[in-house]
């Protein structure tokens, strides 16, 4: 397929039709148990069942926004796997490429109700040896991974097993005709603890490899792996905080210097908004800063996945970079104003209208719980009756 770096390619070689799928998302999804009340895991008596997974979250939000999405993964041949597949398919996501594993279970995890940014927050993962950790080039439908205009990946998958790491290295290898590869760094140090460490710091040119004392037994492999994978992608999402923790890089310009290869690099700065770097086109290299929104936060979970979904949604439509970043902020605001990881994104007409606001009006927006429903209802009431 001829896919431009902005995702707007519409035809394959020789003018053949573009793929039937807009975005293919690869990664593990788990059954999540959410506490019935605040407190330590040891004290919470009951939990409600939900689902969680960075890549499946992106697929679900994009499907809810009207895009054709496919989720590729492995789950156990168990009830939790049944629940995951049925729930994700219920959002309109194509799950036909999900494989079932009779020997390995579906991953699950429990978490407390507190904000993840606090020391009181607890998460208990039961994912070691999960069906998804056996994902590889031989256990997945690799043809399905090439079926979309965009292939969305994250660094979480690379940390699940050596087979998963080899799979991501294969998918991020640059080759003609591949889909646009989107990569969310998602640095999770805890997931890399089972990997062997590097015997010495890698001989690269970025600042994080210079002067950093190696841990006992060597340097952690995760940061080096994530940097290599990001360099192979076309579109990369990374937070300033995780770039600092993983690579010792301070500031968006330093991150771009360490990641010159991706056509589009989105550096998330929390309350400081985002900086979108773009190379290519008649305008040459650009850096576009887009401020974040004033949001009444209900739960700070799922916002990063929602931002990626919004940015990808606007990318599929070929919207300008500023509008793509604003779409990311709007989708993130939808996730931040609900209790769980997943939220219904704003309708396209509403999102288009808000993304087109001038800077002053954008800066005055305040979004709270129910803002997407209320805004859509007001828009419907303003339509004149025939």
XYZ file of N, CA and C in Angstrom, residues 15-187:
519
model
N -2.832 1.279 -7.891
C -4.150 1.850 -7.720
C -5.158 0.902 -7.101
N -4.697 -0.190 -6.506
C -5.621 -1.117 -5.868
C -6.249 -0.473 -4.640
N -7.439 -0.916 -4.220
C -8.113 -0.296 -3.079
C -7.275 -0.393 -1.804
N -7.437 0.583 -0.949
C -6.751 0.581 0.339
C -7.315 -0.523 1.217
N -6.579 -0.932 2.257
C -7.070 -1.984 3.159
C -8.422 -1.648 3.761
N -9.169 -2.692 4.099
C -10.492 -2.499 4.686
C -10.415 -2.017 6.122
N -9.252 -2.159 6.769
C -9.076 -1.761 8.158
C -8.275 -0.465 8.229
N -8.717 0.438 9.095
C -7.979 1.682 9.285
C -6.773 1.481 10.196
N -7.009 0.884 11.371
C -5.941 0.723 12.354
C -5.965 -0.688 12.912
N -4.796 -1.342 12.905
C -4.606 -2.637 13.559
C -3.811 -2.378 14.830
N -4.305 -2.887 15.963
C -3.644 -2.704 17.249
C -3.202 -4.062 17.783
N -1.936 -4.178 18.131
C -1.374 -5.425 18.655
C -0.994 -5.243 20.113
N -1.452 -6.161 20.972
C -1.015 -6.079 22.361
C -1.896 -6.889 23.287
N -1.418 -7.022 24.516
C -2.147 -7.789 25.518
C -3.251 -6.951 26.153
N -4.422 -7.570 26.299
C -5.477 -6.987 27.115
C -5.745 -7.953 28.253
N -6.069 -7.414 29.411
C -6.292 -8.241 30.596
C -7.643 -7.929 31.217
N -8.151 -8.865 31.977
C -9.333 -8.608 32.783
C -8.888 -7.851 34.029
N -9.557 -6.735 34.294
C -9.207 -5.857 35.397
C -10.257 -5.961 36.499
N -9.804 -6.001 37.725
C -10.726 -6.009 38.849
C -10.581 -4.692 39.608
N -11.664 -3.896 39.578
C -11.669 -2.568 40.167
C -12.334 -2.623 41.539
N -11.781 -1.962 42.542
C -12.294 -2.068 43.913
C -13.688 -1.477 44.065
N -14.479 -2.117 44.918
C -15.813 -1.603 45.196
C -15.794 -0.369 46.077
N -14.687 -0.123 46.766
C -14.537 1.078 47.605
C -13.055 1.372 47.771
N -12.722 2.578 48.220
C -11.305 2.915 48.438
C -10.697 2.068 49.542
N -9.391 1.954 49.503
C -8.686 1.220 50.540
C -7.599 0.340 49.969
N -6.820 -0.257 50.865
C -5.763 -1.169 50.443
C -6.376 -2.415 49.828
N -5.613 -3.058 48.941
C -6.100 -4.313 48.368
C -6.421 -5.329 49.464
N -5.648 -5.302 50.537
C -5.880 -6.242 51.633
C -7.210 -5.998 52.328
N -7.765 -4.785 52.194
C -8.972 -4.426 52.937
C -10.231 -4.361 52.079
N -10.063 -4.308 50.742
C -11.228 -4.189 49.857
C -11.929 -5.544 49.758
N -13.220 -5.619 50.101
C -13.890 -6.922 50.116
C -14.414 -7.398 48.773
N -14.616 -6.483 47.812
C -15.204 -6.906 46.542
C -14.680 -6.037 45.406
N -14.748 -6.580 44.211
C -14.228 -5.902 43.030
C -15.226 -6.052 41.878
N -15.217 -5.059 40.981
C -16.015 -5.116 39.760
C -15.104 -5.447 38.591
N -15.606 -6.236 37.683
C -14.799 -6.692 36.549
C -14.858 -5.699 35.395
N -13.701 -5.438 34.792
C -13.603 -4.585 33.605
C -12.488 -5.149 32.739
N -12.059 -4.404 31.749
C -10.943 -4.834 30.912
C -9.909 -3.719 30.862
N -8.659 -4.079 30.583
C -7.600 -3.088 30.467
C -6.511 -3.564 29.527
N -6.052 -2.674 28.701
C -4.981 -2.983 27.759
C -4.737 -1.773 26.893
N -3.504 -1.289 26.852
C -3.213 -0.038 26.150
C -3.668 -0.083 24.694
N -3.302 -1.141 23.990
C -3.584 -1.197 22.551
C -5.063 -1.458 22.279
N -5.693 -2.319 23.078
C -7.128 -2.556 22.875
C -7.935 -1.314 23.247
N -7.451 -0.530 24.224
C -8.115 0.742 24.526
C -8.129 1.651 23.307
N -6.997 1.727 22.617
C -6.912 2.557 21.413
C -7.874 2.042 20.346
N -7.896 0.718 20.154
C -8.785 0.130 19.152
C -10.248 0.424 19.462
N -10.631 0.306 20.745
C -12.031 0.526 21.132
C -12.442 1.975 20.927
N -11.582 2.925 21.323
C -11.946 4.330 21.167
C -12.012 4.733 19.705
N -11.106 4.198 18.895
C -11.151 4.500 17.465
C -12.412 3.916 16.822
N -12.781 2.709 17.233
C -14.006 2.105 16.701
C -15.223 2.933 17.110
N -15.244 3.399 18.365
C -16.348 4.227 18.835
C -16.407 5.559 18.083
N -15.263 5.983 17.547
C -15.206 7.225 16.775
C -15.532 7.006 15.301
N -15.872 5.771 14.934
C -16.305 5.501 13.568
C -15.253 4.926 12.644
N -14.079 4.544 13.184
C -13.022 3.972 12.359
C -13.083 2.445 12.386
N -12.538 1.838 11.354
C -12.504 0.370 11.249
C -11.211 -0.119 11.903
N -11.361 -0.836 13.005
C -10.183 -1.254 13.760
C -10.165 -2.767 13.955
N -8.966 -3.280 14.157
C -8.763 -4.710 14.414
C -7.794 -4.851 15.579
N -8.113 -5.756 16.495
C -7.227 -6.053 17.613
C -6.639 -7.433 17.414
N -5.301 -7.524 17.462
C -4.585 -8.783 17.286
C -3.897 -9.135 18.601
N -4.139 -10.345 19.096
C -3.556 -10.743 20.369
C -3.750 -12.240 20.570
N -3.381 -12.693 21.774
C -3.657 -14.055 22.223
C -4.279 -13.989 23.609
N -5.292 -14.815 23.846
C -5.915 -14.914 25.162
C -6.063 -16.394 25.493
N -6.277 -16.685 26.762
C -6.476 -18.070 27.149
C -7.806 -18.621 26.663
N -7.878 -19.936 26.567
C -9.139 -20.604 26.237
C -9.923 -20.764 27.532
N -10.278 -19.636 28.135
C -10.938 -19.628 29.434
C -12.016 -18.557 29.446
N -12.735 -18.487 30.553
C -13.830 -17.536 30.653
C -13.379 -16.092 30.580
N -12.217 -15.801 31.140
C -11.714 -14.434 31.074
C -11.381 -14.058 29.629
N -10.842 -15.016 28.866
C -10.593 -14.756 27.455
C -11.882 -14.518 26.699
N -12.914 -15.312 27.024
C -14.222 -15.101 26.398
C -14.726 -13.689 26.677
N -14.570 -13.258 27.933
C -15.051 -11.931 28.320
C -14.296 -10.827 27.579
N -12.982 -10.956 27.489
C -12.189 -9.949 26.792
C -12.612 -9.812 25.329
N -12.660 -10.931 24.641
C -12.978 -10.892 23.218
C -14.376 -10.332 22.991
N -15.348 -10.776 23.792
C -16.722 -10.301 23.622
C -16.846 -8.807 23.920
N -16.150 -8.351 24.969
C -16.248 -6.940 25.349
C -15.618 -6.037 24.299
N -14.437 -6.410 23.832
C -13.755 -5.583 22.827
C -14.522 -5.609 21.509
N -15.034 -6.767 21.133
C -15.852 -6.847 19.917
C -17.108 -6.001 20.051
N -17.615 -5.867 21.294
C -18.808 -5.065 21.526
C -18.627 -3.599 21.207
N -17.395 -3.134 21.181
C -17.117 -1.754 20.793
C -17.068 -1.583 19.271
N -17.208 -2.687 18.546
C -17.132 -2.630 17.096
C -15.765 -2.964 16.543
N -14.888 -3.521 17.379
C -13.534 -3.888 16.954
C -13.558 -5.294 16.357
N -12.833 -5.483 15.263
C -12.690 -6.800 14.637
C -11.722 -7.630 15.482
N -12.196 -8.735 16.041
C -11.364 -9.599 16.882
C -11.080 -10.941 16.205
N -11.281 -11.031 14.901
C -11.142 -12.308 14.201
C -9.714 -12.835 14.211
N -8.719 -11.967 14.439
C -7.321 -12.410 14.440
C -6.811 -12.726 15.843
N -7.678 -12.723 16.853
C -7.269 -13.081 18.205
C -7.172 -14.600 18.301
N -6.050 -15.093 18.791
C -5.820 -16.524 18.911
C -6.058 -16.973 20.355
N -6.592 -18.195 20.526
C -6.854 -18.764 21.845
C -5.771 -19.781 22.189
N -5.331 -19.761 23.449
C -4.254 -20.629 23.918
C -4.803 -21.565 24.992
N -4.737 -22.864 24.747
C -5.268 -23.842 25.694
C -4.303 -24.143 26.835
N -3.072 -23.705 26.703
C -2.059 -24.021 27.713
C -1.716 -22.853 28.623
N -2.060 -21.643 28.220
C -1.706 -20.466 29.007
C -2.962 -19.660 29.314
N -3.006 -19.027 30.494
C -4.216 -18.305 30.892
C -4.266 -16.874 30.359
N -5.436 -16.291 30.434
C -5.606 -14.865 30.193
C -5.076 -14.094 31.395
N -4.341 -13.027 31.150
C -3.808 -12.226 32.240
C -4.894 -11.450 32.965
N -4.711 -11.240 34.274
C -5.635 -10.442 35.077
C -4.837 -9.525 35.989
N -5.494 -8.467 36.479
C -4.856 -7.650 37.512
C -5.898 -6.954 38.368
N -5.470 -6.601 39.579
C -6.291 -5.907 40.553
C -5.626 -4.565 40.837
N -6.429 -3.545 41.082
C -5.859 -2.256 41.468
C -6.742 -1.571 42.493
N -6.131 -0.636 43.215
C -6.883 0.154 44.185
C -7.567 1.311 43.485
N -8.448 1.982 44.239
C -9.221 3.075 43.644
C -8.447 4.384 43.612
N -7.328 4.467 44.332
C -6.585 5.717 44.416
C -5.904 6.102 43.125
N -5.515 7.370 43.055
C -4.807 7.893 41.897
C -3.490 7.148 41.723
N -3.175 6.769 40.494
C -1.935 6.032 40.231
C -0.689 6.844 40.558
N -0.830 8.147 40.661
C 0.343 8.985 40.914
C 0.731 9.012 42.387
N -0.082 8.430 43.264
C 0.205 8.480 44.687
C 0.872 7.192 45.149
N 1.573 7.280 46.283
C 2.254 6.110 46.842
C 1.271 5.071 47.352
N 0.032 5.490 47.636
C -0.960 4.564 48.182
C -1.559 3.657 47.110
N -1.323 3.962 45.855
C -1.922 3.167 44.778
C -1.231 1.811 44.676
N -2.013 0.769 44.554
C -1.486 -0.592 44.422
C -2.020 -1.234 43.150
N -1.174 -1.990 42.493
C -1.588 -2.815 41.354
C -0.963 -4.190 41.530
N -1.779 -5.215 41.417
C -1.286 -6.595 41.517
C -1.547 -7.290 40.191
N -0.462 -7.548 39.447
C -0.573 -8.185 38.126
C -0.405 -9.699 38.240
N -1.224 -10.410 37.487
C -1.089 -11.860 37.334
C -1.053 -12.146 35.831
N 0.094 -11.801 35.236
C 0.225 -11.895 33.783
C 1.442 -12.716 33.360
N 2.304 -13.086 34.282
C 3.470 -13.895 33.920
C 3.002 -15.223 33.325
N 3.563 -15.579 32.183
C 3.173 -16.817 31.525
C 1.810 -16.768 30.885
N 1.283 -15.567 30.651
C -0.040 -15.425 30.045
C -0.013 -15.826 28.574
N -1.194 -16.025 28.025
C -1.302 -16.363 26.600
C -0.659 -15.290 25.733
N -0.826 -14.027 26.113
C -0.273 -12.937 25.305
C 1.241 -12.938 25.317
N 1.858 -13.439 26.387
C 3.322 -13.453 26.436
C 3.910 -14.416 25.409
N 3.061 -15.284 24.833
C 3.518 -16.222 23.804
C 3.310 -15.674 22.393
N 2.961 -14.399 22.268
C 2.825 -13.812 20.934
C 4.174 -13.818 20.223
N 4.169 -14.230 18.963
C 5.399 -14.276 18.177
C 5.025 -14.283 16.703
N 6.034 -14.265 15.855
C 5.771 -14.297 14.418
C 5.188 -15.634 13.984
N 5.300 -16.660 14.826
C 4.760 -17.972 14.466
C 3.423 -18.279 15.130
N 3.042 -17.524 16.176
C 1.795 -17.834 16.878
C 0.681 -16.832 16.592
N 0.938 -15.861 15.717
C -0.066 -14.870 15.353
C -0.335 -14.907 13.855
N -1.466 -14.348 13.470
C -1.780 -14.155 12.064
C -1.033 -12.898 11.610
N 0.184 -13.097 11.121
C 1.012 -11.935 10.747
C 0.427 -11.187 9.556
N -0.349 -11.882 8.734
C -1.005 -11.192 7.631
C -1.970 -10.135 8.129
N -2.659 -10.435 9.247
C -3.604 -9.474 9.813
C -2.896 -8.213 10.289
N -1.631 -8.336 10.677
C -0.886 -7.172 11.160
C -0.546 -6.196 10.044
N -0.664 -6.641 8.809
C -0.363 -5.769 7.669
C -1.635 -5.272 6.978
N -2.798 -5.560 7.574
C -4.074 -5.294 6.906
C -4.560 -3.863 7.006
N -3.963 -3.060 7.879
C -4.491 -1.720 8.108
C -3.658 -0.619 7.476
N -4.235 0.561 7.452
C -3.473 1.735 7.036
C -2.430 2.080 8.089
N -2.759 1.821 9.365
C -1.848 2.096 10.469
C -1.740 0.844 11.339
N -0.525 0.531 11.785
C -0.285 -0.525 12.759
C 0.160 0.149 14.048
N -0.625 -0.031 15.127
C -0.314 0.630 16.393
C 0.268 -0.376 17.374
N 1.436 -0.026 17.944
C 2.173 -0.888 18.866
C 2.522 -0.097 20.121
N 2.976 -0.806 21.160
C 3.483 -0.105 22.339
C 4.629 -0.882 22.953
N 5.418 -0.171 23.767
C 6.555 -0.783 24.428
C 6.176 -1.815 25.465
N 4.916 -1.834 25.891
C 4.471 -2.842 26.852
C 4.643 -4.232 26.267
N 4.244 -4.410 25.014
C 4.324 -5.727 24.375
C 5.755 -6.239 24.343
N 6.693 -5.366 24.046
C 8.098 -5.780 23.950
C 8.609 -6.348 25.261
N 8.039 -5.917 26.384
C 8.527 -6.331 27.701
C 7.895 -7.627 28.196
N 6.956 -8.197 27.459
C 6.253 -9.386 27.946
C 7.089 -10.655 27.857
N 7.941 -10.758 26.843
C 8.766 -11.961 26.664
C 9.765 -11.701 25.549
N 10.747 -12.570 25.426
C 11.714 -12.423 24.335
C 11.042 -12.658 22.985
N 10.038 -13.551 22.929
C 9.305 -13.753 21.678
C 8.560 -12.486 21.278
N 7.942 -11.832 22.262
C 7.226 -10.586 21.972
C 8.187 -9.499 21.514
N 9.359 -9.447 22.133
C 10.362 -8.463 21.724
C 10.798 -8.725 20.289
N 11.055 -9.975 19.929
C 11.443 -10.298 18.559
C 10.337 -9.916 17.576
N 9.078 -10.111 17.991
C 7.945 -9.749 17.145
C 7.939 -8.248 16.871
N 8.135 -7.440 17.909
C 8.123 -5.993 17.706
C 9.328 -5.525 16.901
N 10.455 -6.181 17.077
C 11.606 -5.812 16.250
C 11.328 -6.091 14.780
N 10.643 -7.177 14.513
C 10.278 -7.499 13.124
C 9.314 -6.461 12.565
N 8.321 -6.076 13.353
C 7.285 -5.165 12.876
C 7.780 -3.735 12.721
N 8.820 -3.347 13.471
C 9.346 -1.989 13.357
C 10.535 -1.891 12.412
N 10.929 -3.015 11.821
C 12.003 -2.972 10.818
C 11.494 -2.232 9.581
N 12.252 -1.281 9.129
C 11.807 -0.481 7.979
C 11.911 -1.299 6.692
N 10.802 -1.342 5.958
C 10.758 -2.068 4.695
C 9.692 -1.438 3.810
N 9.837 -1.544 2.507
C 8.854 -0.958 1.596
C 7.480 -1.604 1.764
N 6.448 -0.785 1.646
C 5.090 -1.304 1.617
C 4.461 -1.598 2.956
N 5.161 -1.355 4.061
C 4.552 -1.644 5.353
C 3.519 -0.557 5.687
N 2.582 -0.854 6.614
C 1.666 0.204 7.059
C 2.437 1.288 7.799
N 1.789 2.411 8.008
C 2.360 3.422 8.887
C 2.438 2.817 10.287
N 3.610 2.821 10.902
C 3.806 2.199 12.210
C 3.770 3.278 13.292
N 2.787 3.142 14.185
C 2.621 4.033 15.325
C 3.118 3.309 16.568
N 3.911 4.002 17.388
C 4.522 3.365 18.561
C 4.403 4.266 19.770
N 3.735 3.772 20.815
C 3.651 4.469 22.092
C 4.698 3.851 23.012
N 5.663 4.651 23.471
C 6.800 4.115 24.215
C 6.356 3.355 25.467
N 5.451 3.910 26.256
C 4.896 3.215 27.418
C 5.977 2.504 28.241
N 6.901 3.270 28.771
C 7.993 2.699 29.568
C 7.455 2.204 30.904
